[in-house]
Amino acid sequence: MIRVGQESWSTEQGAHGPIVLATGLWLLSREWGRAAALARPGSWLAGTALLAVLLPLYIFARVTSIVEIEGAAMYAIVLTAAYLLWGAASLRVVWFPLVYLLFMFPPPDTLFAMLTQPLKIAISQWAVTILHAAGYPIAGSGVTIQIGQYDMLVAAACAGLNSMISLTALGLFYIYIRHSANWRYMLFLLACILPVAIVANLIRVLILLLVTYHFGEAAGQGFIHEAAGLTMFMTALLGIFLIDSLARPLRDRLAARGAAA
């Protein structure tokens, strides 16, 4: 955990790690009474078989300094130990905190790049289309955008895609706390997280392009760059809250349907 904190939590991609750890432990303590009532030791055969696979994997990741695999293997070992001590029924009660705590660990860089590359290209193309329609001298190829005399490379950080993990984690926490009793509505709000994040990130890219065009590259890469990222993250989070507020009739209808079933 110390290595994960040192190498991941100090970056934009993993800055949410301490928040996830604190809130995840709070969720576990909140549900611990119900889980403890169902505690029965798990199967030693299944548990030791899992440990026989996970321990060598953890040692390999530790020796080779692959922090993503090391963190995931360590967490899997902790879950296996919890299964041996308290059993599957107990862990099922706290399934959400256990899944939520996975956001502490950084995703593998190759996987993250593979998943975000199509989004980076799409956001870049949408930004070019919007500003071209507004009359700006702009063109783009892939994630490279030319606006006026400036060239801009839309990286994961510029597109706000690093913050998407943080937004998903905090959105999950909010949805679970507010609506865990209504799983249908939970799924609806979960489906809204990605579109809200994409729209917020598109707005961020548009702001950076406009600032760069009107005030120069130094302005676009300076304080405005960081401020736009924070502003768009808060905007996306507030967007989820707004959707939750506006969708109250749907929530009531789904709750009534669930009660009737």
Coordinates of N, CA and C in Angstrom, one line a residue, residues 6-222:
Q6 N 2.8 6.0 -2.9 CA 3.9 6.8 -3.3 C 3.9 7.0 -4.8
E7 N 3.6 5.9 -5.6 CA 3.7 6.0 -7.0 C 2.4 6.4 -7.8
S8 N 1.3 6.2 -7.1 CA 0.0 6.4 -7.8 C -0.8 7.6 -7.2
W9 N -0.9 7.7 -5.9 CA -1.7 8.7 -5.3 C -1.2 10.1 -5.4
S10 N 0.0 10.3 -5.8 CA 0.6 11.6 -6.0 C 0.4 12.1 -7.5
T11 N -0.2 11.3 -8.3 CA -0.5 11.6 -9.7 C -2.0 12.0 -9.9
E12 N -2.3 12.7 -11.0 CA -3.7 13.0 -11.3 C -4.5 11.8 -11.5
Q13 N -4.0 10.8 -12.0 CA -4.7 9.5 -12.3 C -5.1 8.8 -11.0
G14 N -4.3 8.9 -10.0 CA -4.6 8.2 -8.7 C -4.8 9.1 -7.5
A15 N -5.1 10.4 -7.7 CA -5.2 11.3 -6.6 C -6.4 11.0 -5.7
H16 N -7.4 10.3 -6.3 CA -8.6 9.9 -5.5 C -8.3 8.8 -4.5
G17 N -7.1 8.1 -4.6 CA -6.9 6.9 -3.8 C -7.1 7.1 -2.3
P18 N -6.5 8.2 -1.7 CA -6.8 8.3 -0.2 C -8.2 8.5 0.1
I19 N -9.0 9.2 -0.7 CA -10.4 9.4 -0.5 C -11.2 8.1 -0.6
V20 N -10.8 7.3 -1.6 CA -11.5 6.0 -1.7 C -11.1 5.1 -0.5
L21 N -9.9 5.1 -0.1 CA -9.5 4.3 1.1 C -10.3 4.7 2.3
A22 N -10.4 6.0 2.6 CA -11.1 6.4 3.8 C -12.6 6.1 3.7
T23 N -13.2 6.5 2.6 CA -14.6 6.2 2.5 C -15.0 4.7 2.4
G24 N -14.1 4.0 1.8 CA -14.3 2.5 1.7 C -14.2 1.9 3.0
L25 N -13.3 2.3 3.9 CA -13.2 1.7 5.2 C -14.4 2.1 6.0
W26 N -14.9 3.3 5.8 CA -16.1 3.8 6.5 C -17.3 2.9 6.1
L27 N -17.4 2.6 4.8 CA -18.5 1.8 4.3 C -18.4 0.4 5.0
L28 N -17.2 -0.1 5.0 CA -17.0 -1.5 5.7 C -17.5 -1.4 7.1
S29 N -17.1 -0.4 7.9 CA -17.5 -0.3 9.3 C -19.0 -0.2 9.4
R30 N -19.6 0.5 8.4 CA -21.1 0.7 8.5 C -21.8 -0.6 8.3
E31 N -21.3 -1.5 7.5 CA -22.0 -2.8 7.2 C -21.4 -3.9 8.0
W32 N -20.4 -3.7 8.9 CA -19.7 -4.8 9.5 C -20.6 -5.6 10.5
G33 N -21.6 -4.9 11.1 CA -22.5 -5.6 12.0 C -23.3 -6.7 11.3
R34 N -23.8 -6.4 10.2 CA -24.6 -7.4 9.4 C -23.7 -8.5 8.9
A35 N -22.5 -8.1 8.5 CA -21.5 -9.1 8.0 C -21.0 -10.1 9.1
A36 N -20.8 -9.5 10.2 CA -20.3 -10.3 11.3 C -21.3 -11.4 11.8
A37 N -22.6 -11.0 11.7 CA -23.6 -12.0 12.1 C -23.6 -13.2 11.2
L38 N -23.1 -13.1 10.0 CA -23.1 -14.2 9.1 C -21.8 -14.9 8.9
A39 N -20.8 -14.5 9.8 CA -19.4 -15.0 9.6 C -19.3 -16.5 9.9
R40 N -18.8 -17.2 9.0 CA -18.5 -18.6 9.1 C -17.2 -18.8 8.3
P41 N -16.2 -19.6 8.9 CA -15.0 -19.8 8.1 C -15.2 -20.4 6.7
G42 N -14.5 -19.9 5.8 CA -14.6 -20.4 4.4 C -13.9 -21.7 4.2
S43 N -14.0 -22.2 3.0 CA -13.4 -23.5 2.6 C -11.8 -23.3 2.6
W44 N -11.2 -24.1 3.4 CA -9.7 -24.0 3.4 C -9.1 -24.5 2.1
L45 N -9.7 -25.5 1.5 CA -9.2 -26.0 0.2 C -9.2 -24.9 -0.8
A46 N -10.4 -24.2 -1.0 CA -10.5 -23.1 -2.0 C -9.6 -22.0 -1.6
G47 N -9.5 -21.6 -0.3 CA -8.7 -20.5 0.1 C -7.2 -20.8 -0.1
T48 N -6.7 -21.9 0.2 CA -5.3 -22.2 0.1 C -4.9 -22.4 -1.4
A49 N -5.9 -22.9 -2.2 CA -5.6 -22.9 -3.7 C -5.4 -21.5 -4.3
L50 N -6.3 -20.6 -3.8 CA -6.1 -19.2 -4.3 C -4.8 -18.6 -3.8
L51 N -4.5 -18.8 -2.6 CA -3.2 -18.3 -2.0 C -2.0 -18.9 -2.8
A52 N -2.1 -20.1 -3.2 CA -1.0 -20.8 -3.9 C -0.7 -20.1 -5.2
V53 N -1.8 -19.5 -5.8 CA -1.6 -18.8 -7.1 C -1.2 -17.3 -6.8
L54 N -1.9 -16.7 -5.8 CA -1.7 -15.2 -5.6 C -0.4 -14.9 -5.0
L55 N 0.1 -15.7 -4.0 CA 1.4 -15.3 -3.4 C 2.6 -15.3 -4.3
P56 N 2.7 -16.3 -5.2 CA 3.8 -16.2 -6.2 C 3.6 -15.0 -7.1
L57 N 2.4 -14.7 -7.5 CA 2.1 -13.5 -8.4 C 2.5 -12.2 -7.7
Y58 N 2.2 -12.1 -6.4 CA 2.6 -10.9 -5.6 C 4.1 -10.8 -5.5
I59 N 4.8 -11.9 -5.2 CA 6.2 -11.9 -5.1 C 6.9 -11.5 -6.5
F60 N 6.3 -12.0 -7.6 CA 6.8 -11.7 -8.9 C 6.6 -10.2 -9.2
A61 N 5.5 -9.6 -8.9 CA 5.2 -8.2 -9.1 C 6.1 -7.3 -8.2
R62 N 6.3 -7.8 -7.0 CA 7.2 -7.1 -6.1 C 8.6 -7.0 -6.6
V63 N 9.1 -8.1 -7.0 CA 10.5 -8.2 -7.5 C 10.7 -7.4 -8.8
T64 N 9.7 -7.4 -9.7 CA 9.8 -6.7 -10.9 C 9.3 -5.3 -10.9
S65 N 8.8 -4.9 -9.7 CA 8.3 -3.5 -9.5 C 7.1 -3.1 -10.4
I66 N 6.2 -4.1 -10.7 CA 5.0 -3.7 -11.4 C 3.9 -3.4 -10.4
V67 N 3.8 -2.1 -10.1 CA 3.0 -1.7 -8.9 C 1.5 -2.0 -9.2
E68 N 1.0 -2.0 -10.4 CA -0.4 -2.3 -10.7 C -0.7 -3.8 -10.3
I69 N 0.1 -4.7 -10.8 CA -0.1 -6.1 -10.4 C 0.1 -6.4 -9.0
E70 N 1.1 -5.7 -8.4 CA 1.4 -5.9 -7.0 C 0.2 -5.5 -6.1
G71 N -0.3 -4.3 -6.4 CA -1.5 -3.8 -5.6 C -2.7 -4.7 -5.8
A72 N -3.0 -5.2 -7.0 CA -4.1 -6.0 -7.2 C -3.9 -7.4 -6.6
A73 N -2.7 -7.9 -6.6 CA -2.4 -9.2 -6.0 C -2.5 -9.1 -4.5
M74 N -2.0 -8.0 -3.9 CA -2.1 -7.8 -2.5 C -3.6 -7.8 -2.0
Y75 N -4.4 -7.0 -2.8 CA -5.8 -6.9 -2.4 C -6.5 -8.2 -2.5
A76 N -6.2 -9.0 -3.5 CA -6.8 -10.3 -3.7 C -6.4 -11.3 -2.6
I77 N -5.1 -11.1 -2.1 CA -4.7 -11.9 -0.9 C -5.5 -11.6 0.3
V78 N -5.7 -10.3 0.5 CA -6.4 -9.8 1.7 C -7.9 -10.3 1.6
L79 N -8.5 -10.3 0.4 CA -9.9 -10.8 0.3 C -9.9 -12.3 0.5
T80 N -8.9 -13.0 0.0 CA -8.8 -14.5 0.3 C -8.7 -14.8 1.8
A81 N -7.9 -14.0 2.5 CA -7.7 -14.2 3.9 C -9.1 -13.9 4.6
A82 N -9.8 -12.9 4.2 CA -11.1 -12.6 4.7 C -12.1 -13.7 4.5
Y83 N -12.0 -14.3 3.3 CA -12.9 -15.4 3.0 C -12.6 -16.6 3.9
L84 N -11.3 -16.9 4.1 CA -11.0 -18.0 5.0 C -11.5 -17.7 6.5
L85 N -11.4 -16.5 6.9 CA -11.8 -16.2 8.3 C -13.3 -16.1 8.5
W86 N -14.0 -15.4 7.5 CA -15.4 -15.1 7.7 C -16.4 -15.7 6.7
G87 N -15.9 -16.3 5.6 CA -16.7 -17.0 4.7 C -17.4 -16.1 3.6
A88 N -17.9 -16.8 2.6 CA -18.5 -16.1 1.4 C -19.8 -15.3 1.8
A89 N -20.6 -15.8 2.7 CA -21.9 -15.1 3.0 C -21.6 -13.8 3.7
S90 N -20.6 -13.7 4.5 CA -20.2 -12.5 5.2 C -19.7 -11.5 4.2
L91 N -18.9 -11.9 3.2 CA -18.3 -11.0 2.2 C -19.4 -10.5 1.2
R92 N -20.4 -11.3 1.0 CA -21.4 -10.8 0.1 C -22.2 -9.6 0.6
V93 N -22.3 -9.5 2.0 CA -22.9 -8.4 2.6 C -22.2 -7.1 2.3
V94 N -20.9 -7.2 2.3 CA -20.0 -6.0 2.1 C -19.4 -6.0 0.6
W95 N -20.2 -6.5 -0.3 CA -19.6 -6.6 -1.7 C -19.3 -5.2 -2.3
F96 N -20.2 -4.2 -2.0 CA -20.0 -2.9 -2.6 C -18.7 -2.3 -2.1
P97 N -18.5 -2.2 -0.7 CA -17.3 -1.6 -0.3 C -16.0 -2.3 -0.8
L98 N -16.1 -3.6 -0.9 CA -14.9 -4.4 -1.4 C -14.7 -4.0 -2.9
V99 N -15.7 -3.9 -3.7 CA -15.5 -3.5 -5.1 C -15.1 -2.1 -5.2
Y100 N -15.7 -1.2 -4.4 CA -15.3 0.2 -4.4 C -13.9 0.5 -4.1
L101 N -13.3 -0.3 -3.1 CA -11.9 -0.2 -2.7 C -10.9 -0.5 -3.8
L102 N -11.4 -1.2 -4.9 CA -10.5 -1.4 -6.0 C -10.0 -0.2 -6.7
F103 N -10.8 0.9 -6.6 CA -10.4 2.2 -7.2 C -9.2 2.8 -6.5
M104 N -8.7 2.2 -5.4 CA -7.5 2.7 -4.8 C -6.3 2.4 -5.7
F105 N -6.4 1.3 -6.5 CA -5.3 0.9 -7.2 C -5.3 1.4 -8.7
P106 N -4.2 1.8 -9.2 CA -4.1 2.3 -10.6 C -4.4 1.3 -11.6
P107 N -5.1 1.5 -12.7 CA -5.2 0.6 -13.7 C -3.9 0.4 -14.5
P108 N -3.6 -0.7 -15.1 CA -2.4 -0.8 -15.9 C -2.4 0.2 -17.0
D109 N -1.2 0.8 -17.2 CA -1.1 1.9 -18.2 C -1.5 1.5 -19.6
T110 N -1.2 0.2 -20.0 CA -1.5 -0.2 -21.3 C -3.1 -0.3 -21.5
L111 N -3.7 -0.9 -20.4 CA -5.2 -1.0 -20.5 C -5.8 0.3 -20.5
F112 N -5.3 1.3 -19.7 CA -5.9 2.6 -19.6 C -5.8 3.3 -20.9
A113 N -4.6 3.2 -21.6 CA -4.3 3.8 -22.9 C -5.3 3.2 -23.9
M114 N -5.4 1.9 -23.9 CA -6.3 1.2 -24.9 C -7.7 1.7 -24.8
L115 N -8.2 1.9 -23.5 CA -9.6 2.2 -23.3 C -9.9 3.7 -23.6
T116 N -8.9 4.6 -23.3 CA -9.1 6.0 -23.5 C -8.7 6.6 -24.9
Q117 N -7.9 5.8 -25.6 CA -7.5 6.3 -27.0 C -8.7 6.7 -27.8
P118 N -9.7 5.8 -28.0 CA -10.9 6.1 -28.8 C -11.6 7.4 -28.2
L119 N -11.7 7.5 -26.9 CA -12.3 8.7 -26.3 C -11.5 10.0 -26.6
K120 N -10.2 9.9 -26.5 CA -9.4 11.1 -26.9 C -9.6 11.5 -28.3
I121 N -9.7 10.5 -29.2 CA -9.9 10.9 -30.6 C -11.3 11.5 -30.9
A122 N -12.3 10.9 -30.2 CA -13.6 11.4 -30.4 C -13.8 12.8 -29.8
I123 N -13.2 13.0 -28.6 CA -13.3 14.3 -28.0 C -12.6 15.4 -28.9
S124 N -11.5 15.0 -29.4 CA -10.7 15.9 -30.3 C -11.5 16.2 -31.6
Q125 N -12.1 15.2 -32.2 CA -12.9 15.5 -33.4 C -14.1 16.3 -33.1
W126 N -14.8 16.1 -32.0 CA -16.0 16.9 -31.7 C -15.6 18.3 -31.4
A127 N -14.5 18.5 -30.7 CA -14.0 19.9 -30.5 C -13.7 20.6 -31.8
V128 N -13.0 19.9 -32.7 CA -12.7 20.5 -34.0 C -14.0 20.9 -34.8
T129 N -15.0 20.0 -34.8 CA -16.2 20.2 -35.5 C -17.0 21.4 -34.9
I130 N -17.0 21.5 -33.6 CA -17.8 22.6 -32.9 C -17.1 24.0 -33.2
L131 N -15.8 24.0 -33.0 CA -15.1 25.3 -33.3 C -15.0 25.7 -34.7
H132 N -15.0 24.7 -35.6 CA -15.0 25.0 -37.0 C -16.4 25.6 -37.4
A133 N -17.4 25.0 -36.9 CA -18.8 25.6 -37.1 C -18.9 27.0 -36.6
A134 N -18.1 27.3 -35.5 CA -18.2 28.6 -35.0 C -17.3 29.6 -35.7
G135 N -16.6 29.2 -36.7 CA -15.8 30.1 -37.6 C -14.3 30.2 -37.2
Y136 N -13.9 29.3 -36.4 CA -12.4 29.3 -36.0 C -11.6 28.6 -37.0
P137 N -10.4 29.1 -37.2 CA -9.4 28.4 -38.2 C -8.8 27.2 -37.5
I138 N -9.5 26.0 -37.6 CA -9.1 24.9 -36.8 C -9.2 23.6 -37.7
A139 N -8.2 22.7 -37.5 CA -8.2 21.4 -38.2 C -7.6 20.4 -37.2
G140 N -7.9 19.1 -37.5 CA -7.4 18.1 -36.6 C -7.1 16.8 -37.3
S141 N -6.2 16.1 -36.7 CA -5.9 14.7 -37.2 C -5.6 13.8 -36.0
G142 N -6.5 12.9 -35.7 CA -6.3 12.1 -34.5 C -6.5 12.9 -33.3
V143 N -5.4 12.9 -32.4 CA -5.5 13.7 -31.2 C -4.7 15.0 -31.3
T144 N -4.2 15.3 -32.5 CA -3.5 16.5 -32.8 C -4.4 17.6 -33.4
I145 N -4.5 18.8 -32.8 CA -5.4 19.8 -33.3 C -4.5 21.1 -33.6
Q146 N -4.8 21.7 -34.8 CA -4.2 22.9 -35.1 C -5.2 24.0 -35.1
I147 N -5.0 25.0 -34.3 CA -5.9 26.1 -34.2 C -5.1 27.4 -34.3
G148 N -5.4 28.2 -35.4 CA -4.6 29.3 -35.7 C -3.1 28.9 -36.0
Q149 N -2.2 29.5 -35.3 CA -0.8 29.2 -35.4 C -0.3 28.1 -34.4
Y150 N -1.2 27.6 -33.6 CA -0.8 26.7 -32.5 C -1.2 25.3 -32.8
D151 N -0.4 24.4 -32.3 CA -0.6 22.9 -32.4 C -0.9 22.5 -31.0
M152 N -1.9 21.6 -30.8 CA -2.3 21.1 -29.5 C -2.4 19.6 -29.6
L153 N -1.8 18.9 -28.7 CA -1.9 17.5 -28.6 C -2.8 17.2 -27.4
V154 N -3.9 16.5 -27.7 CA -4.9 16.2 -26.7 C -4.5 14.9 -26.0
A155 N -3.8 15.0 -24.9 CA -3.4 13.9 -24.1 C -4.5 13.5 -23.2
A156 N -4.3 12.4 -22.4 CA -5.3 11.9 -21.5 C -5.6 13.0 -20.5
A157 N -4.5 13.7 -20.0 CA -4.7 14.7 -19.0 C -5.4 15.9 -19.6
C158 N -5.1 16.3 -20.8 CA -5.8 17.5 -21.4 C -7.3 17.2 -21.6
A159 N -7.6 16.0 -22.0 CA -9.0 15.6 -22.2 C -9.7 15.3 -20.9
G160 N -9.0 15.4 -19.8 CA -9.6 15.1 -18.5 C -10.0 13.7 -18.3
L161 N -9.4 12.8 -19.1 CA -9.7 11.3 -18.9 C -9.1 10.7 -17.7
N162 N -8.0 11.3 -17.2 CA -7.5 10.8 -15.9 C -8.5 11.0 -14.8
S163 N -9.2 12.2 -14.8 CA -10.2 12.5 -13.8 C -11.4 11.6 -13.9
M164 N -11.6 10.9 -15.0 CA -12.8 10.1 -15.2 C -12.9 9.0 -14.2
I165 N -11.7 8.4 -13.8 CA -11.6 7.4 -12.8 C -12.1 7.9 -11.5
S166 N -11.6 9.1 -11.1 CA -12.0 9.8 -9.9 C -13.5 10.0 -9.8
L167 N -14.0 10.5 -11.0 CA -15.4 10.9 -11.0 C -16.3 9.6 -10.9
T168 N -15.8 8.5 -11.5 CA -16.6 7.2 -11.4 C -16.6 6.8 -10.0
A169 N -15.4 6.8 -9.3 CA -15.3 6.4 -7.9 C -16.2 7.2 -7.0
L170 N -16.1 8.5 -7.1 CA -17.0 9.4 -6.2 C -18.4 9.3 -6.6
G171 N -18.7 9.1 -7.9 CA -20.1 8.9 -8.3 C -20.7 7.6 -7.8
L172 N -19.9 6.6 -7.8 CA -20.4 5.3 -7.2 C -20.7 5.4 -5.7
F173 N -19.8 6.1 -5.0 CA -20.0 6.3 -3.6 C -21.3 7.1 -3.3
Y174 N -21.5 8.1 -4.0 CA -22.7 8.9 -3.9 C -24.0 8.1 -4.2
I175 N -23.9 7.4 -5.3 CA -25.1 6.6 -5.7 C -25.4 5.5 -4.7
Y176 N -24.4 4.9 -4.1 CA -24.6 3.8 -3.2 C -25.2 4.3 -1.9
I177 N -24.6 5.5 -1.4 CA -25.1 6.0 -0.1 C -26.6 6.5 -0.3
R178 N -26.9 7.1 -1.4 CA -28.2 7.7 -1.6 C -29.3 6.7 -2.0
H179 N -28.9 5.7 -2.8 CA -29.9 4.9 -3.5 C -29.6 3.4 -3.5
S180 N -28.9 2.9 -2.5 CA -28.6 1.5 -2.5 C -29.8 0.6 -2.4
A181 N -30.9 1.1 -1.9 CA -32.1 0.3 -1.7 C -32.9 0.2 -3.1
N182 N -32.5 1.0 -4.0 CA -33.2 1.0 -5.3 C -32.2 0.6 -6.4
W183 N -32.0 -0.6 -6.7 CA -30.9 -1.0 -7.6 C -31.2 -0.7 -9.0
R184 N -32.5 -0.6 -9.4 CA -32.8 -0.2 -10.8 C -32.3 1.3 -11.0
Y185 N -32.7 2.1 -10.1 CA -32.3 3.5 -10.2 C -30.8 3.7 -10.1
M186 N -30.1 2.9 -9.3 CA -28.7 2.9 -9.2 C -28.1 2.6 -10.6
L187 N -28.6 1.6 -11.3 CA -28.1 1.3 -12.6 C -28.3 2.5 -13.6
F188 N -29.4 3.2 -13.4 CA -29.7 4.4 -14.3 C -28.6 5.5 -14.1
L189 N -28.3 5.8 -12.8 CA -27.4 6.8 -12.5 C -26.0 6.4 -12.9
L190 N -25.7 5.1 -12.7 CA -24.3 4.6 -13.1 C -24.1 4.8 -14.6
A191 N -25.2 4.6 -15.4 CA -25.1 4.7 -16.8 C -24.9 6.2 -17.2
C192 N -25.3 7.1 -16.3 CA -25.2 8.6 -16.6 C -23.8 9.1 -16.4
I193 N -22.9 8.4 -15.6 CA -21.6 8.9 -15.2 C -20.7 9.1 -16.4
L194 N -20.6 8.1 -17.3 CA -19.7 8.2 -18.5 C -20.2 9.4 -19.4
P195 N -21.4 9.5 -19.8 CA -21.8 10.6 -20.7 C -21.6 12.0 -20.1
V196 N -21.8 12.1 -18.8 CA -21.6 13.4 -18.1 C -20.1 13.7 -18.1
A197 N -19.3 12.7 -17.8 CA -17.8 12.9 -17.8 C -17.3 13.3 -19.2
I198 N -17.8 12.6 -20.2 CA -17.4 12.9 -21.6 C -17.8 14.4 -22.0
V199 N -19.0 14.8 -21.7 CA -19.4 16.2 -22.0 C -18.5 17.2 -21.2
A200 N -18.3 16.9 -19.9 CA -17.4 17.8 -19.2 C -16.0 17.9 -19.7
N201 N -15.5 16.8 -20.1 CA -14.1 16.8 -20.7 C -14.1 17.5 -22.1
L202 N -15.2 17.3 -22.9 CA -15.2 18.1 -24.1 C -15.2 19.6 -23.9
I203 N -16.0 20.0 -22.9 CA -16.0 21.4 -22.5 C -14.6 21.9 -22.1
R204 N -13.9 21.1 -21.4 CA -12.5 21.4 -21.0 C -11.6 21.6 -22.2
V205 N -11.7 20.7 -23.1 CA -10.8 20.8 -24.3 C -11.2 22.1 -25.1
L206 N -12.5 22.4 -25.2 CA -12.9 23.6 -25.9 C -12.4 24.9 -25.2
I207 N -12.4 24.9 -23.9 CA -11.9 26.0 -23.1 C -10.4 26.2 -23.4
L208 N -9.7 25.1 -23.3 CA -8.2 25.2 -23.5 C -7.9 25.6 -24.9
L209 N -8.6 25.2 -25.9 CA -8.4 25.6 -27.3 C -8.7 27.1 -27.5
L210 N -9.8 27.6 -26.9 CA -10.1 29.0 -27.0 C -9.1 29.9 -26.3
V211 N -8.7 29.4 -25.1 CA -7.7 30.2 -24.4 C -6.4 30.3 -25.1
T212 N -6.0 29.1 -25.7 CA -4.7 29.1 -26.5 C -4.8 30.0 -27.7
Y213 N -6.0 30.0 -28.4 CA -6.1 30.8 -29.6 C -6.1 32.3 -29.3
H214 N -6.8 32.7 -28.3 CA -7.0 34.1 -28.0 C -5.9 34.7 -27.2
F215 N -5.2 33.9 -26.3 CA -4.3 34.4 -25.3 C -2.9 33.8 -25.5
G216 N -2.7 32.8 -26.3 CA -1.4 32.3 -26.5 C -1.2 30.9 -25.8
E217 N -0.2 30.2 -26.3 CA 0.1 28.9 -25.8 C 0.5 28.9 -24.3
A218 N 1.2 29.9 -23.8 CA 1.6 30.0 -22.4 C 0.4 30.0 -21.5
A219 N -0.7 30.8 -21.9 CA -1.9 30.9 -21.1 C -2.6 29.6 -21.1
G220 N -2.7 28.9 -22.2 CA -3.4 27.6 -22.3 C -2.7 26.5 -21.5
Q221 N -1.4 26.6 -21.3 CA -0.7 25.5 -20.6 C -0.4 25.9 -19.2
G222 N -0.8 27.1 -18.7 CA -0.4 27.5 -17.4 C -1.5 27.3 -16.4

